[in-house]
Coordinates of C-alpha atoms in Angstrom, one line a residue:
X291 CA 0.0 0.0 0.0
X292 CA 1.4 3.3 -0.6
X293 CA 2.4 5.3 2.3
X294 CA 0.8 8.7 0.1
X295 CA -3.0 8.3 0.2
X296 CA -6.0 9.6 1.0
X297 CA -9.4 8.4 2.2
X298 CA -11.7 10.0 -0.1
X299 CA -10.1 11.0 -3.5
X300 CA -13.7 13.1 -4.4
X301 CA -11.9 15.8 -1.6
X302 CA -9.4 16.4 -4.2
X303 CA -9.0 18.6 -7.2
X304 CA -10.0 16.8 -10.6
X305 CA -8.4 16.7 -13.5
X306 CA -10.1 15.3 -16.8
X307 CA -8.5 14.9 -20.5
X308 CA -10.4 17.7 -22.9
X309 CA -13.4 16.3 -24.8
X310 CA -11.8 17.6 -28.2
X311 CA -8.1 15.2 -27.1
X312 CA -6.6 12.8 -29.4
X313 CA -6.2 9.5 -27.5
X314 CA -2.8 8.2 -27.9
X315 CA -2.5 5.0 -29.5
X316 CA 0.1 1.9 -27.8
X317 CA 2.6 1.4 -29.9
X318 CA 4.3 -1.4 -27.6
X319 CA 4.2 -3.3 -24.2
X320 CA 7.3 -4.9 -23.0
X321 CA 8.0 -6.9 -20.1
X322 CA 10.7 -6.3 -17.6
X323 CA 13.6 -8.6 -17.0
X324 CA 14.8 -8.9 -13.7
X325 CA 17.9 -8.4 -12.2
X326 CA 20.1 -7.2 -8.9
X327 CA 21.3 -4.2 -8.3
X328 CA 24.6 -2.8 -5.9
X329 CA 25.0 -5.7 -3.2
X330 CA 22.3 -7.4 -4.7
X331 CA 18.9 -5.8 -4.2
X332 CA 15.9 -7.4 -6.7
X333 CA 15.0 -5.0 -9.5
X334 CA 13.1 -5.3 -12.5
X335 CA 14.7 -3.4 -15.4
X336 CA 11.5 -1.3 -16.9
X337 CA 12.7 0.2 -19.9
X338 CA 14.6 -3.0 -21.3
X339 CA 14.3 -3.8 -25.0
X340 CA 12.6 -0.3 -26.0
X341 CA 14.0 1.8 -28.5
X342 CA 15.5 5.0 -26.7
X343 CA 14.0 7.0 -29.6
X344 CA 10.4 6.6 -27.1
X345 CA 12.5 7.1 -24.3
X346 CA 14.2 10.3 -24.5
X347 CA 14.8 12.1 -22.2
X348 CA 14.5 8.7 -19.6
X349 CA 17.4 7.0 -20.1
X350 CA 16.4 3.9 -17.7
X351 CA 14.1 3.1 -14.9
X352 CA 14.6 0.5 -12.2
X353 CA 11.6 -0.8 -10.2
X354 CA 13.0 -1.9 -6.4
X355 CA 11.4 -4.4 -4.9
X356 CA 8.9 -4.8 -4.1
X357 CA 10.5 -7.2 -1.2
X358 CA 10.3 -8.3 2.4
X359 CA 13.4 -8.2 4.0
X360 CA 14.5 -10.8 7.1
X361 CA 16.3 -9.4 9.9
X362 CA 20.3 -8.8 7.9
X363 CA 19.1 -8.9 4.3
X364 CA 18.5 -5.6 3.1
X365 CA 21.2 -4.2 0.8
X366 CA 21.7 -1.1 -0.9
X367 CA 24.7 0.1 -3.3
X368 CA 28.4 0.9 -2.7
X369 CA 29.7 4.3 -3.5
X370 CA 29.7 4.7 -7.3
X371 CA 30.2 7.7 -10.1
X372 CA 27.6 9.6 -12.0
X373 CA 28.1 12.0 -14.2
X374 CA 25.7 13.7 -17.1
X375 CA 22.2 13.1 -15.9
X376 CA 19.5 13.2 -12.9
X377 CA 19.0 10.1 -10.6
X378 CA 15.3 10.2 -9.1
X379 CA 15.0 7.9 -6.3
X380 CA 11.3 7.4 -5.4
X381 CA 10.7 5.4 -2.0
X382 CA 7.3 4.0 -2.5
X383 CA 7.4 1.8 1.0
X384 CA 10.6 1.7 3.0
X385 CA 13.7 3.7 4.3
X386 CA 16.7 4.4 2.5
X387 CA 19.6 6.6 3.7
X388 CA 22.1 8.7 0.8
X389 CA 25.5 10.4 0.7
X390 CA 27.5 12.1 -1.4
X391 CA 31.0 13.1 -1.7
X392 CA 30.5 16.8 -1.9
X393 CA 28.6 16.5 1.9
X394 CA 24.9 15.9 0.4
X395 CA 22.8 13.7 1.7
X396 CA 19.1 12.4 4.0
X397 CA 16.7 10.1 4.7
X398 CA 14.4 9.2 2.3
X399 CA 11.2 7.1 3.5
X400 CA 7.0 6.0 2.5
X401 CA 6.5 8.2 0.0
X402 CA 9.3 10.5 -0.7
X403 CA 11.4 11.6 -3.7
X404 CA 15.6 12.2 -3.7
X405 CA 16.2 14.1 -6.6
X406 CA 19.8 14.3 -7.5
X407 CA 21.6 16.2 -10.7
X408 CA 24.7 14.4 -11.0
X409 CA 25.9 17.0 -13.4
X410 CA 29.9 17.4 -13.7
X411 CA 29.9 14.5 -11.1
X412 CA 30.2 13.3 -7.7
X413 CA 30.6 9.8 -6.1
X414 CA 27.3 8.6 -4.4
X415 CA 25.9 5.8 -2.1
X416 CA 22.2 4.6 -1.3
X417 CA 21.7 1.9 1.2
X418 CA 19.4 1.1 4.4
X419 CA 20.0 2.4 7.8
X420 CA 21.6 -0.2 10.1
X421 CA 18.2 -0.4 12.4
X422 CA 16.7 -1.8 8.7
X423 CA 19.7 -4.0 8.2
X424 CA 19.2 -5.7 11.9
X425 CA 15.0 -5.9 11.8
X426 CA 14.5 -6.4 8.2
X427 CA 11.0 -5.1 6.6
X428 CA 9.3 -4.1 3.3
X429 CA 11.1 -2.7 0.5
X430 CA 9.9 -0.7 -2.4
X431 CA 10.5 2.3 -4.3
X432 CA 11.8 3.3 -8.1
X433 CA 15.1 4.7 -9.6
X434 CA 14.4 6.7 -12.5
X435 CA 17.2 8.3 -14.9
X436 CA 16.4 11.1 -16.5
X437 CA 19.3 12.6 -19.0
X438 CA 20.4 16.5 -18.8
X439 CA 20.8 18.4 -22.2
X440 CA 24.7 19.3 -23.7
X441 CA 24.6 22.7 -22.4
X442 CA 23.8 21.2 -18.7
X443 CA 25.4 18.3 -18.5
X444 CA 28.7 19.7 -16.3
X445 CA 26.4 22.1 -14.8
X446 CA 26.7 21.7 -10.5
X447 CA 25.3 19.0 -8.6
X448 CA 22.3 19.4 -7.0
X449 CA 19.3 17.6 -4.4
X450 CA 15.8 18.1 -4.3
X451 CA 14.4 16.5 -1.1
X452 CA 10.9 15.9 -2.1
X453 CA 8.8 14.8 0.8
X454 CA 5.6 12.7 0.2
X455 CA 3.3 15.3 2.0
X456 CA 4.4 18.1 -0.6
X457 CA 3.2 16.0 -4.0
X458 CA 0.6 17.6 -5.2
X459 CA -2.5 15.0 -4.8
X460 CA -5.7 15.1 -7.9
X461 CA -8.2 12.5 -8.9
X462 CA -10.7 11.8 -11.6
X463 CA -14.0 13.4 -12.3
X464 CA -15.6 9.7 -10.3
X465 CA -13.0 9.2 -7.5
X466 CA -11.7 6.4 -9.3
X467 CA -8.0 7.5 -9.5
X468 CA -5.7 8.9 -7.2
X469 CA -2.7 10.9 -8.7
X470 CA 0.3 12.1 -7.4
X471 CA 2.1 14.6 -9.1
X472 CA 5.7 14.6 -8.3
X473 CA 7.0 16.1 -11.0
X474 CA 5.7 18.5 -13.8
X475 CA 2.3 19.7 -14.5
X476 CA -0.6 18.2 -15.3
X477 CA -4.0 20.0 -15.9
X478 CA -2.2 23.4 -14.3
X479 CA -1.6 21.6 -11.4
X480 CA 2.2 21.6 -10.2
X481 CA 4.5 19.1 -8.8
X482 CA 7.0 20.1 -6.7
X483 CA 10.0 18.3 -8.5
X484 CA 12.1 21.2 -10.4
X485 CA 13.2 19.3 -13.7
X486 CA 16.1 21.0 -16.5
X487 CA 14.3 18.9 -19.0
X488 CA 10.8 19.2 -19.0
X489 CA 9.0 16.3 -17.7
X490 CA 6.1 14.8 -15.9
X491 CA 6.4 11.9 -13.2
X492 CA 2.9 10.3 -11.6
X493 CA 2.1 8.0 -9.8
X494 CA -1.6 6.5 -10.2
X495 CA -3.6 4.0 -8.0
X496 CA -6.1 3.0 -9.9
X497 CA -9.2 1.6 -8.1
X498 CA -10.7 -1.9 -9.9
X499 CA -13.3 -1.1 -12.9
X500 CA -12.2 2.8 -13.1
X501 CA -10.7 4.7 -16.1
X502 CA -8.2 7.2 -16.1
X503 CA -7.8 9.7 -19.1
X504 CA -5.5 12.2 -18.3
X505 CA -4.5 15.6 -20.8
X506 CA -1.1 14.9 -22.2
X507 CA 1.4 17.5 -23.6
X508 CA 1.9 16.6 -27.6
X509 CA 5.2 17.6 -27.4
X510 CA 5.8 14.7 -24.7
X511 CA 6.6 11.1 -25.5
X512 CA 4.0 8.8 -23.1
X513 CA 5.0 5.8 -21.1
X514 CA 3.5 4.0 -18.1
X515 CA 5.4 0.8 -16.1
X516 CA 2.9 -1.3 -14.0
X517 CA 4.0 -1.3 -10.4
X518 CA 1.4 -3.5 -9.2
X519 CA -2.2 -5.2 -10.4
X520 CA -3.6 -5.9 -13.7
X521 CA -5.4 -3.7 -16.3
X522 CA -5.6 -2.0 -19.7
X523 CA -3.9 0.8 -21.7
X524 CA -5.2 3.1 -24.4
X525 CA -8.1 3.2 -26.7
X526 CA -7.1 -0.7 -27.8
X527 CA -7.2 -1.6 -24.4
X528 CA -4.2 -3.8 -24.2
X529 CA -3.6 -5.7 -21.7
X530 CA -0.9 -4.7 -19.3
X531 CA 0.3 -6.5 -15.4
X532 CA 2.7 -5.6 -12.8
X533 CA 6.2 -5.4 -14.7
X534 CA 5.3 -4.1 -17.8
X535 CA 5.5 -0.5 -19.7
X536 CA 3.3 0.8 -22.2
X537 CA 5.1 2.8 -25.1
X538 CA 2.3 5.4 -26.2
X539 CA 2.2 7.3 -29.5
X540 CA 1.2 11.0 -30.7
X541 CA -1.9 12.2 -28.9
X542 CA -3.1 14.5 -26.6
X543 CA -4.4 12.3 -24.4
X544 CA -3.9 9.5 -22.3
X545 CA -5.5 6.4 -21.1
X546 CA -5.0 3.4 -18.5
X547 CA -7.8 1.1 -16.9
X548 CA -7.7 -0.9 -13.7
X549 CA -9.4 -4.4 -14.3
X550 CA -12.1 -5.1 -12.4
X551 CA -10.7 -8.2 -10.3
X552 CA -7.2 -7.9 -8.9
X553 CA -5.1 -9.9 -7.5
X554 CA -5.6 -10.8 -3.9
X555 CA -2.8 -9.0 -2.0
X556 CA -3.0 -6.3 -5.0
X557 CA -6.1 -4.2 -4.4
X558 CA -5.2 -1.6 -7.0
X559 CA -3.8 -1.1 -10.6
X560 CA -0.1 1.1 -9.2
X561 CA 1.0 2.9 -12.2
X562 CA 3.8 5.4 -13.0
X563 CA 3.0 7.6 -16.0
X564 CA 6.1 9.5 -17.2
X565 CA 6.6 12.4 -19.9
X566 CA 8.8 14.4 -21.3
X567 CA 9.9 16.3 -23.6
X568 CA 12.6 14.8 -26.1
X569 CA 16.5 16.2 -26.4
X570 CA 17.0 14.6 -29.4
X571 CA 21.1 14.7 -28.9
X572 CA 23.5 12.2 -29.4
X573 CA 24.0 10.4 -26.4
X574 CA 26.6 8.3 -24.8
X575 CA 26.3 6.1 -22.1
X576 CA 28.1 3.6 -20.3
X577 CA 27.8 2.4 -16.6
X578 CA 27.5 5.1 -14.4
X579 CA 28.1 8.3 -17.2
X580 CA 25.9 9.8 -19.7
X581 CA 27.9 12.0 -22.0
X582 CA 27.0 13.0 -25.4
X583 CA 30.5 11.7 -27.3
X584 CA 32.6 8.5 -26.1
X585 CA 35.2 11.2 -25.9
X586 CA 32.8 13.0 -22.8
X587 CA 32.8 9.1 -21.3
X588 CA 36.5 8.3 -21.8
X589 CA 37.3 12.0 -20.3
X590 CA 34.4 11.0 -17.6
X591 CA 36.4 7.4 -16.8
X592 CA 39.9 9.2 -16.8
X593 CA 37.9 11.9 -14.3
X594 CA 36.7 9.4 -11.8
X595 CA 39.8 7.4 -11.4
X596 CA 41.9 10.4 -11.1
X597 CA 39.7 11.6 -8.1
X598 CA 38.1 14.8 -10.1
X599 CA 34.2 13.5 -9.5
X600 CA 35.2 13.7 -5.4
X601 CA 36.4 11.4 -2.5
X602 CA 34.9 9.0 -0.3
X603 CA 34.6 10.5 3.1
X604 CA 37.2 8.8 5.4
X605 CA 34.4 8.1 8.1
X606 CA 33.5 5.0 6.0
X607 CA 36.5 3.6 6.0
X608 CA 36.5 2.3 1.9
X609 CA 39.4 2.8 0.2
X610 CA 38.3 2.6 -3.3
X611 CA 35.0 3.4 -4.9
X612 CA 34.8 0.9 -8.1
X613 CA 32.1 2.2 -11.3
X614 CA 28.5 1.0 -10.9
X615 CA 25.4 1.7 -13.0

């Protein structure tokens, strides 16, 4: 259950797609593989096999979990590089602690969003607090990656601490939908993440039977990953389950239904819509750097392991910080 909810989404403000919008075809579902992650956290990998050309600006996305930890097996990631993009780190249910070399860092828990433009670079570590590590419990959250434009791309790092209670919360004209807004616009209503490359980033629950048609910039690609349930996605009505993303086409418009029966200890479609606006640049990525030239990554590589992208503070004792995606 996520931790940002209400009890009667008909208290909220409403948002509903124009009667005049052009609903935006699927072009493609795909299914994420799994994987692990850092010391070995489960992830699915949501954007695998699409063509970045539907992607841009998201470079990849990373669902966490969902997972219940025993007492000693939660995990996180050792220190690590980035350089070139934005890392959002959306805690869905759980606690996760971050550093970073140039003295940033917080608590992130049930709801909240870490926001952090890697720019020029900085080394980097996310991982549970030790009272996590020695009681175990639930796990879940997102890792989104979303890529900065030449001109910003060494601009300084920078966090946005976004806690749950400051999304901006909407529903549908019948209730049926809860929205969170963490980033972008939607409708003229405003999320409070600050983005360099215009995006949106929501986060749906979906109540079984109910529709959701939402307004959608044209000048924004469309994409929504299933976190949880079953349901349907455009004016086709394909099918889509937890695990999978929806590619959408042009439009203006944007629809996603929650089948009426869900799965026992699912009792909501959980959806992520994302947006955003294209760069259309050449880009280069590898591991934990996203230039626009392999000359950018090789002068990125030669930056890290001369010590450039920062230190790792003494107080943790590690004497090297190895490249990780």
């Amino acid at each position: 259950m996520p931790a940002v909810t209400v009890e009667n989404p008909l208290t909220l403000p409403r948002v509903t797609a124009p009667t005049e919008a052009v609903a935006r075809p699927v072009l493609a579902v795909t299914t994420a593989p799994s994987g692990f992650e850092g010391e070995g956290f489960p992830v699915r990998r949501a954007f695998a096999g699409i063509n970045y050309r539907h992607l841009d600006p998201f470079i990849m996305m990373d669902q966490m979990g969902e997972v219940e930890y025993a007492p000693g097996e939660p995990k996180g990631t050792p220190w690590h590089p980035h350089r070139g993009f934005e890392t959002v780190t959306y805690i869905i249910d759980g606690i996760f602690d971050h550093q970073d070399s140039n003295g940033g860092g917080g608590t992130i828990t049930n709801g909240d969003t870490q926001w952090m433009t890697a720019g020029s670079g900085l080394l980097h570590i996310e991982a549970p607090p030790e009272h996590l590590v020695v009681s175990g419990g639930l796990f879940h959250g997102l890792q989104l990656w979303v890529n900065l434009p030449a001109r910003d791309k060494m601009m300084a790092p920078r966090y946005q601490d976004i806690r749950g209670g400051s999304v901006q919360l909407l529903s549908t004209p019948d209730g049926g939908a809860l929205l969170r807004v963490i980033a972008g616009e939607l409708d003229g209503h405003q999320g409070p993440g600050i983005t360099h490359t215009p995006i949106t980033m929501i986060h749906a629950t979906v109540a079984p039977g109910a529709e959701l048609t939402l307004p959608w910039r044209e000048d924004f690609n469309g994409l929504a990953y299933v976190l949880a349930g079953r349901g349907s996605v455009g004016p086709e009505r394909r099918p889509v389950h937890m695990g999978q993303t929806a590619v959408f086409g042009a439009g203006s418009s944007l629809t996603v239904r929650a089948d009426e029966k869900q799965d026992s200890h699912t009792p909501d479609l959980e959806v992520v819509l994302l947006g955003g606006q294209p760069i259309r640049e050449p880009m280069a990525h590898y591991g934990p750097f996203v230039m626009n030239t392999r000359e950018e990554l090789q002068q990125a590589f030669e930056d890290f392991q001369k010590g450039r992208l920062g230190t790792v503070p003494a107080v943790h004792g590690m004497s090297e910080a190895g490249p990780q995606g």
